[in-house]
Tab-separated table of C-alpha atoms in Angstrom:
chain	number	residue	atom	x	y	z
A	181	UNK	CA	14.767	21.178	-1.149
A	182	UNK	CA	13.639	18.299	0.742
A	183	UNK	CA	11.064	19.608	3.101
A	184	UNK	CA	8.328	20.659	0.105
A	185	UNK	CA	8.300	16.880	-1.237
A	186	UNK	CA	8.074	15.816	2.253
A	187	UNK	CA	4.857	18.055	2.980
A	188	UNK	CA	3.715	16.977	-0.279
A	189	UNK	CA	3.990	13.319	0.225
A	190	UNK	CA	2.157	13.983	4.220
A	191	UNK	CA	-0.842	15.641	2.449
A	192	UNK	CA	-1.613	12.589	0.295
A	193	UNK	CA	-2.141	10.825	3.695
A	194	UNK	CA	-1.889	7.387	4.148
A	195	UNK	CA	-2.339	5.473	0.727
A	196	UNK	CA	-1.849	1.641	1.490
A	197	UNK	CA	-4.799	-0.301	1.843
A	198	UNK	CA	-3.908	-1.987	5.374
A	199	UNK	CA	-6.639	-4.586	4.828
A	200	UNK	CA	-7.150	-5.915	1.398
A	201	UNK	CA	-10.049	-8.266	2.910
A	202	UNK	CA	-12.031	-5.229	4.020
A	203	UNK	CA	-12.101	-3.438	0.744
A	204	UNK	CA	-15.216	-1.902	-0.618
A	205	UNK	CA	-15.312	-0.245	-3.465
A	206	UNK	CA	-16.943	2.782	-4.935
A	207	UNK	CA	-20.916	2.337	-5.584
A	208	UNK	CA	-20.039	3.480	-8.938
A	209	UNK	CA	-18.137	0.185	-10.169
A	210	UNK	CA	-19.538	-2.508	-12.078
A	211	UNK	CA	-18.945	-5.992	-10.408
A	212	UNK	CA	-21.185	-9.004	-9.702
A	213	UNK	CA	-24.914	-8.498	-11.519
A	214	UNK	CA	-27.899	-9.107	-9.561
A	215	UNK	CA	-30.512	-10.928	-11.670
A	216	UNK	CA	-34.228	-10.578	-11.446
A	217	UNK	CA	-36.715	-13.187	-12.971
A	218	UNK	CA	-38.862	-10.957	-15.227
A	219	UNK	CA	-42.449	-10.811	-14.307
A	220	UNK	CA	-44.547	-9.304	-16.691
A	221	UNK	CA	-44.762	-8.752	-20.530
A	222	UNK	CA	-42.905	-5.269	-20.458
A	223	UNK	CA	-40.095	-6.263	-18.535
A	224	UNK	CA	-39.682	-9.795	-20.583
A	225	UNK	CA	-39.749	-7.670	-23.290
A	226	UNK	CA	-37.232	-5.168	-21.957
A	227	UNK	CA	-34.638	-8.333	-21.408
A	228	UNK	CA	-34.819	-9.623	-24.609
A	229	UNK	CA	-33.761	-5.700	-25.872
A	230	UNK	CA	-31.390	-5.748	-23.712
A	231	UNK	CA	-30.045	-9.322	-24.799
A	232	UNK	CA	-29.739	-8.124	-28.552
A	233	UNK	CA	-27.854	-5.322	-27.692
A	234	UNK	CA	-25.005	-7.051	-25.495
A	235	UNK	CA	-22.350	-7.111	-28.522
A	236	UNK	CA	-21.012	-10.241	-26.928
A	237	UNK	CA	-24.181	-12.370	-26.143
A	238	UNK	CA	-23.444	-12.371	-22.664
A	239	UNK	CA	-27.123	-12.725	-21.785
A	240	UNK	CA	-29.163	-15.494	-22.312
A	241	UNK	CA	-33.050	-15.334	-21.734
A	242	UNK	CA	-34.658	-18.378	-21.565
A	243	UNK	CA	-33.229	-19.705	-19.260
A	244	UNK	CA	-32.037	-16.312	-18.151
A	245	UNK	CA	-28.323	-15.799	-16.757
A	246	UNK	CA	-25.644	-13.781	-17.358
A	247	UNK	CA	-21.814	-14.793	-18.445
A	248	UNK	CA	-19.546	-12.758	-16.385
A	249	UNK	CA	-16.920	-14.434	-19.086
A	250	UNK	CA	-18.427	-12.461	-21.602
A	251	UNK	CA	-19.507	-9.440	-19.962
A	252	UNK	CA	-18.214	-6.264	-20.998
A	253	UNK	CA	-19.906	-4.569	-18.220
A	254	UNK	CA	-20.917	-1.756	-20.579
A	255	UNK	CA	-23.850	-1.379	-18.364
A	256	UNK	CA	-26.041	-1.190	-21.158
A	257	UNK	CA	-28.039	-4.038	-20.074
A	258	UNK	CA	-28.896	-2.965	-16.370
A	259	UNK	CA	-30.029	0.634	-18.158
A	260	UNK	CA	-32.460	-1.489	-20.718
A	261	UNK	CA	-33.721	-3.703	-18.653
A	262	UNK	CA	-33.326	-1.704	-14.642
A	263	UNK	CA	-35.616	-4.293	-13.230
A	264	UNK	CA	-34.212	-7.747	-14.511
A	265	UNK	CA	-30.488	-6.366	-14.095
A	266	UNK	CA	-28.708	-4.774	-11.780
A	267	UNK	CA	-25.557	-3.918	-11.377
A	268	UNK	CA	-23.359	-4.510	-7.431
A	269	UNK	CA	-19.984	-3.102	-6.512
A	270	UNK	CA	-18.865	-6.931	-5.343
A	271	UNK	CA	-15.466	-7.745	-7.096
A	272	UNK	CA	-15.575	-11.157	-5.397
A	273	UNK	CA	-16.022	-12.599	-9.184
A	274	UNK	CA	-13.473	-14.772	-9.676
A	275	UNK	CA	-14.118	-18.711	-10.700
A	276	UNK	CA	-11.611	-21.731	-10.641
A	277	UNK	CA	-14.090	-23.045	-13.579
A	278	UNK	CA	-15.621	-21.226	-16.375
A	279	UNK	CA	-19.001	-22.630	-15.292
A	280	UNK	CA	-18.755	-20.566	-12.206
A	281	UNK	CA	-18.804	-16.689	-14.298
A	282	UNK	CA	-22.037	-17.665	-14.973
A	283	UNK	CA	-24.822	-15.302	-12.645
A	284	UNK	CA	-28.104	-16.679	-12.644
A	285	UNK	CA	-31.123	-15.481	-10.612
A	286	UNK	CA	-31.405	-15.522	-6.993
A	287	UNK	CA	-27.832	-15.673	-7.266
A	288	UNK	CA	-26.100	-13.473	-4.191
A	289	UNK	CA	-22.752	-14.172	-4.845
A	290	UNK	CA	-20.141	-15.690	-7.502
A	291	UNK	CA	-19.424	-18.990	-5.807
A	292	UNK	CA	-15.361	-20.175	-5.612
A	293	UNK	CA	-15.608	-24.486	-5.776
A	294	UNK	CA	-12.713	-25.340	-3.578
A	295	UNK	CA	-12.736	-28.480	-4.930
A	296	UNK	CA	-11.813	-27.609	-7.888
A	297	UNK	CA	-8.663	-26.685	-6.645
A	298	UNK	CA	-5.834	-28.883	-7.495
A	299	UNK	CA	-4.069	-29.618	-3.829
A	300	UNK	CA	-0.220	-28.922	-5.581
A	301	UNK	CA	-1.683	-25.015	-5.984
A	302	UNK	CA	-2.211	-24.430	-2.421
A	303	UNK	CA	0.832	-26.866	-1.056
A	304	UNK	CA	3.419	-24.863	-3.330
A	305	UNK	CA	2.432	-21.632	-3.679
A	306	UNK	CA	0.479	-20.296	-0.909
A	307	UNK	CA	3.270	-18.184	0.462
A	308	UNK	CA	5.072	-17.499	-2.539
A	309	UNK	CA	3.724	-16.754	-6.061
A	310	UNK	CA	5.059	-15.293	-9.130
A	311	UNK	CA	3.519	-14.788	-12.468
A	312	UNK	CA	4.864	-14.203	-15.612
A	313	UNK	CA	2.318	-11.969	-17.502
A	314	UNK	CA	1.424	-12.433	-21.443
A	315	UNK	CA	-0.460	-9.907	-23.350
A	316	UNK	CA	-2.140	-12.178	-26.194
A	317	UNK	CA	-3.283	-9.769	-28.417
A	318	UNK	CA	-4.584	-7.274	-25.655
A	319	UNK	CA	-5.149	-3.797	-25.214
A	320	UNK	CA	-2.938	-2.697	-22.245
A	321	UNK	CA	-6.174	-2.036	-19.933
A	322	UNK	CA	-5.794	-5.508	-18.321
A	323	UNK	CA	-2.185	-5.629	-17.762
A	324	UNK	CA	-2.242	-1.926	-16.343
A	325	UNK	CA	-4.563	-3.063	-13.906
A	326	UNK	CA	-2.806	-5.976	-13.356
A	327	UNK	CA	0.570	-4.059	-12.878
A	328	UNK	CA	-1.488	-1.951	-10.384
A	329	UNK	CA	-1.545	-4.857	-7.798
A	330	UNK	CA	1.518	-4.193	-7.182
A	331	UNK	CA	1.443	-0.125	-5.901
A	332	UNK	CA	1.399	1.740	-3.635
A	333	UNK	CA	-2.306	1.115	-2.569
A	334	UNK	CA	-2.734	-2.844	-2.958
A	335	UNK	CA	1.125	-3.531	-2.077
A	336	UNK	CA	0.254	-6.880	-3.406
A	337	UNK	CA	3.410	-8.191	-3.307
A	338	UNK	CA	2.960	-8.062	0.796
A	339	UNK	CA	1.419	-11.762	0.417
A	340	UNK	CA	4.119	-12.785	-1.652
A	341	UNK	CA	2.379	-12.404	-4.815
A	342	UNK	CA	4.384	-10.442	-8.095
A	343	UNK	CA	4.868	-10.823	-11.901
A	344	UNK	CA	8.683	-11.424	-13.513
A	345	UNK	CA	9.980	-10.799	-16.358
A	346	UNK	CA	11.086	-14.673	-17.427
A	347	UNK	CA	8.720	-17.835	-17.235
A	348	UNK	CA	11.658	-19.684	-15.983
A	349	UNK	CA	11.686	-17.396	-12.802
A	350	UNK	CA	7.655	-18.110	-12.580
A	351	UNK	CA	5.526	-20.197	-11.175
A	352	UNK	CA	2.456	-19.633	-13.798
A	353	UNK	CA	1.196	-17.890	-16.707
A	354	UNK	CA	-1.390	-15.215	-16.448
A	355	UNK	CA	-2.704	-14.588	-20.098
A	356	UNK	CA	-4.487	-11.361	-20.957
A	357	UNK	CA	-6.173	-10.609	-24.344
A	358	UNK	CA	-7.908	-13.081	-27.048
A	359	UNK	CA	-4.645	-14.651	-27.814
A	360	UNK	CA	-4.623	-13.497	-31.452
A	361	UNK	CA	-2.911	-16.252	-33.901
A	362	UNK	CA	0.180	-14.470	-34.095
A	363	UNK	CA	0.609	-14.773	-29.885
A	364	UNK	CA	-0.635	-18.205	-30.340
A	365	UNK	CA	2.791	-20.009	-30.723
A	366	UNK	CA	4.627	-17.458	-28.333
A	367	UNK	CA	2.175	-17.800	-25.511
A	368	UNK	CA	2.329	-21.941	-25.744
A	369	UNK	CA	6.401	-21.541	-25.666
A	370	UNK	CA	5.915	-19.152	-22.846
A	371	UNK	CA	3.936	-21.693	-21.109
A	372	UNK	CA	6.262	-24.956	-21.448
A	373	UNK	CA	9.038	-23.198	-20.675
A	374	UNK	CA	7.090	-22.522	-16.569
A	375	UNK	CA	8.253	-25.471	-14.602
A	376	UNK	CA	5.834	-27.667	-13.042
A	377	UNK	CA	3.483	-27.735	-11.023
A	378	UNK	CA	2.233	-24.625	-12.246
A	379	UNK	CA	-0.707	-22.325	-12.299
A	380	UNK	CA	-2.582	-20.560	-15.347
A	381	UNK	CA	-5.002	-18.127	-15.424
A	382	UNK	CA	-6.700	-16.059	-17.904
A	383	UNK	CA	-7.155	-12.229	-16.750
A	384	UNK	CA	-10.851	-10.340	-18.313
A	385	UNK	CA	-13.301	-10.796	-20.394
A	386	UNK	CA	-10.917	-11.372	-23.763
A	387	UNK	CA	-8.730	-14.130	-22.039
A	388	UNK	CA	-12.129	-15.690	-20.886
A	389	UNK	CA	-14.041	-15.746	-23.831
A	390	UNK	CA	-12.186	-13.909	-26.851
A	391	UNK	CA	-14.708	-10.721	-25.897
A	392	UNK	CA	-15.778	-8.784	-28.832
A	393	UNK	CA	-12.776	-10.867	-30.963
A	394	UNK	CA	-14.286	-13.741	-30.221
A	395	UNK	CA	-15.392	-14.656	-33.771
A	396	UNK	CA	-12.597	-13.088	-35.470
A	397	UNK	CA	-10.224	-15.137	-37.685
A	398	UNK	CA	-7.269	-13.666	-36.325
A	399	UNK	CA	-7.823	-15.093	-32.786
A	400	UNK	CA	-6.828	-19.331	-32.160
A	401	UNK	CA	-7.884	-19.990	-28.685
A	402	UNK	CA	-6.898	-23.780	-29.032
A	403	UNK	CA	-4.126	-22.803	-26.414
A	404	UNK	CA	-7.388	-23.202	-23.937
A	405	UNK	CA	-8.317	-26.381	-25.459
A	406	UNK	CA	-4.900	-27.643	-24.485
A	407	UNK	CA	-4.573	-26.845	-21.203
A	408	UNK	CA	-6.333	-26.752	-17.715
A	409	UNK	CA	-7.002	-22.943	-16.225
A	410	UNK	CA	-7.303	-22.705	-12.641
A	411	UNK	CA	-8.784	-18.666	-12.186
A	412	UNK	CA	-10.903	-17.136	-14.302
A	413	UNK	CA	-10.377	-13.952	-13.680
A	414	UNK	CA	-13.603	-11.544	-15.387
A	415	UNK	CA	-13.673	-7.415	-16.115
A	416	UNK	CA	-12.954	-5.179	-19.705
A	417	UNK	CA	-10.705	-4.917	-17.838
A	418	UNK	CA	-10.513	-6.650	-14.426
A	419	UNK	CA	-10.068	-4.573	-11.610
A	420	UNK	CA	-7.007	-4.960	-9.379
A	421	UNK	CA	-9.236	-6.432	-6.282
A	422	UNK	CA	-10.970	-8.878	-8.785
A	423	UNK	CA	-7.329	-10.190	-9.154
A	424	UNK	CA	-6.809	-9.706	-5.964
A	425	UNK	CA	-9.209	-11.417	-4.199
A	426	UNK	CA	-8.988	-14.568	-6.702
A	427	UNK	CA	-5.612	-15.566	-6.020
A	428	UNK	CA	-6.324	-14.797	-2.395
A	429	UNK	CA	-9.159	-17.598	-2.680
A	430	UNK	CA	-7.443	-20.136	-4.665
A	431	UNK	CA	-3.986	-19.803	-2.766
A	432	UNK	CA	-6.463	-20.458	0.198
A	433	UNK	CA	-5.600	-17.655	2.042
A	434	UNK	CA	-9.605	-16.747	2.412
A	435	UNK	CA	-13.164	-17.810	2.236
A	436	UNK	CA	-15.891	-16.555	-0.542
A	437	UNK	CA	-18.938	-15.578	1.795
């Protein structure tokens, strides 16, 4: 009985990623924009289209940039306007400051301020890091991706890095979701009850912004107000290597080109 789940198991080949530095992904995915100053009246006119249609006014036009914190990355956008956006497969996107999810042209990369690292991050937890994950009012896509880090193909926990079930076994708080007013009191008791020094870090485009909720009464984002986040983690939802290679960066354990 054993010998057909062993043939089975040697023709899906070798499924770890040995690298996690080297990844590229598929041309297919959606991951840092490449902006284009519009140069005539048709293609101005084909940014501002595609402005009103981003349902989360991730685009601004004058001056023109793009909030990765608010992107859905629909792709809409990039088909409207093809020569003022365009679309990379770079999940290098992650920002210790809100500031940074914002793509402007002549950008070539999402830049990670190492300053704006607090010293305690990389002191305590660059071998060892666990997370307790909170869905604020999410929709599941964010923490499956984020519970993919951990499989067979990213092995994340290799670097030390894994999610537990109790905030008194963690050493931050990664929040998915809006944080809907309902989550708003769980997710602050979550929080206190971390020891300190501690890390937080809000996972997509919902955590960083609210997303399409953004406006809705049911959502109280004051928990942001309150306190300091130290990744910004972008995507609807974010894609395991976007995670990835974020704490990578701020743990310090490599450089954004």
């Amino acid at each position: 009985m054993i010998f057909p789940k062993i043939r089975v198991l040697h023709s899906h080949g070798r499924q770890a990623i040995p690298d996690l530095d080297a990844v590229e992904l598929t041309e297919e995915f959606r991951g840092r924009p490449c902006l284009t100053e519009p140069t005539d009246d048709t293609q101005r006119a084909a940014l501002d289209e595609a402005a009103a249609l981003c349902p989360t006014q991730a685009i601004a036009t004058a001056p023109f940039a793009l909030d990765l914190g608010r992107c859905l990355f629909c792709g809409a956008c990039a088909r409207t306007a093809p020569r003022s956006i365009r679309f990379t497969n770079d999940y290098r996107m992650a920002s210790p400051t809100r500031e940074g999810l914002v793509v402007r042209p002549g950008d070539r990369c999402v830049r990670f301020d190492d300053a704006e690292v607090r010293p305690e991050i990389r002191r305590c937890f660059r071998d060892s890091l666990q997370l307790r994950e909170v869905s604020a009012g999410g929709d599941a896509s964010v923490e499956m991706e984020l519970g993919a880090t951990g499989n067979v193909n990213f092995d994340f926990g290799r670097f030390g890095v894994g999610f537990t079930a109790s905030p008194r076994h963690a050493d931050g708080v990664a929040v998915s979701g809006p944080v809907t007013a309902n989550m708003a009191e769980a997710l602050e008791i979550c929080y206190e009850a971390v020891a300190e020094p501690k890390i937080l870090i809000a996972c997509g485009t919902e955590a960083c912004s609210g997303g399409l909720f953004a406006a809705s009464r049911a959502v109280d984002r004051t928990f942001f107000e309150r306190h300091r986040v130290d990744l910004w983690v972008p995507g609807a939802p974010c894609h395991p290597m976007v995670f990835i290679d974020g704490i990578r960066t701020l743990l310090g354990k490599k450089k954004r080109d």
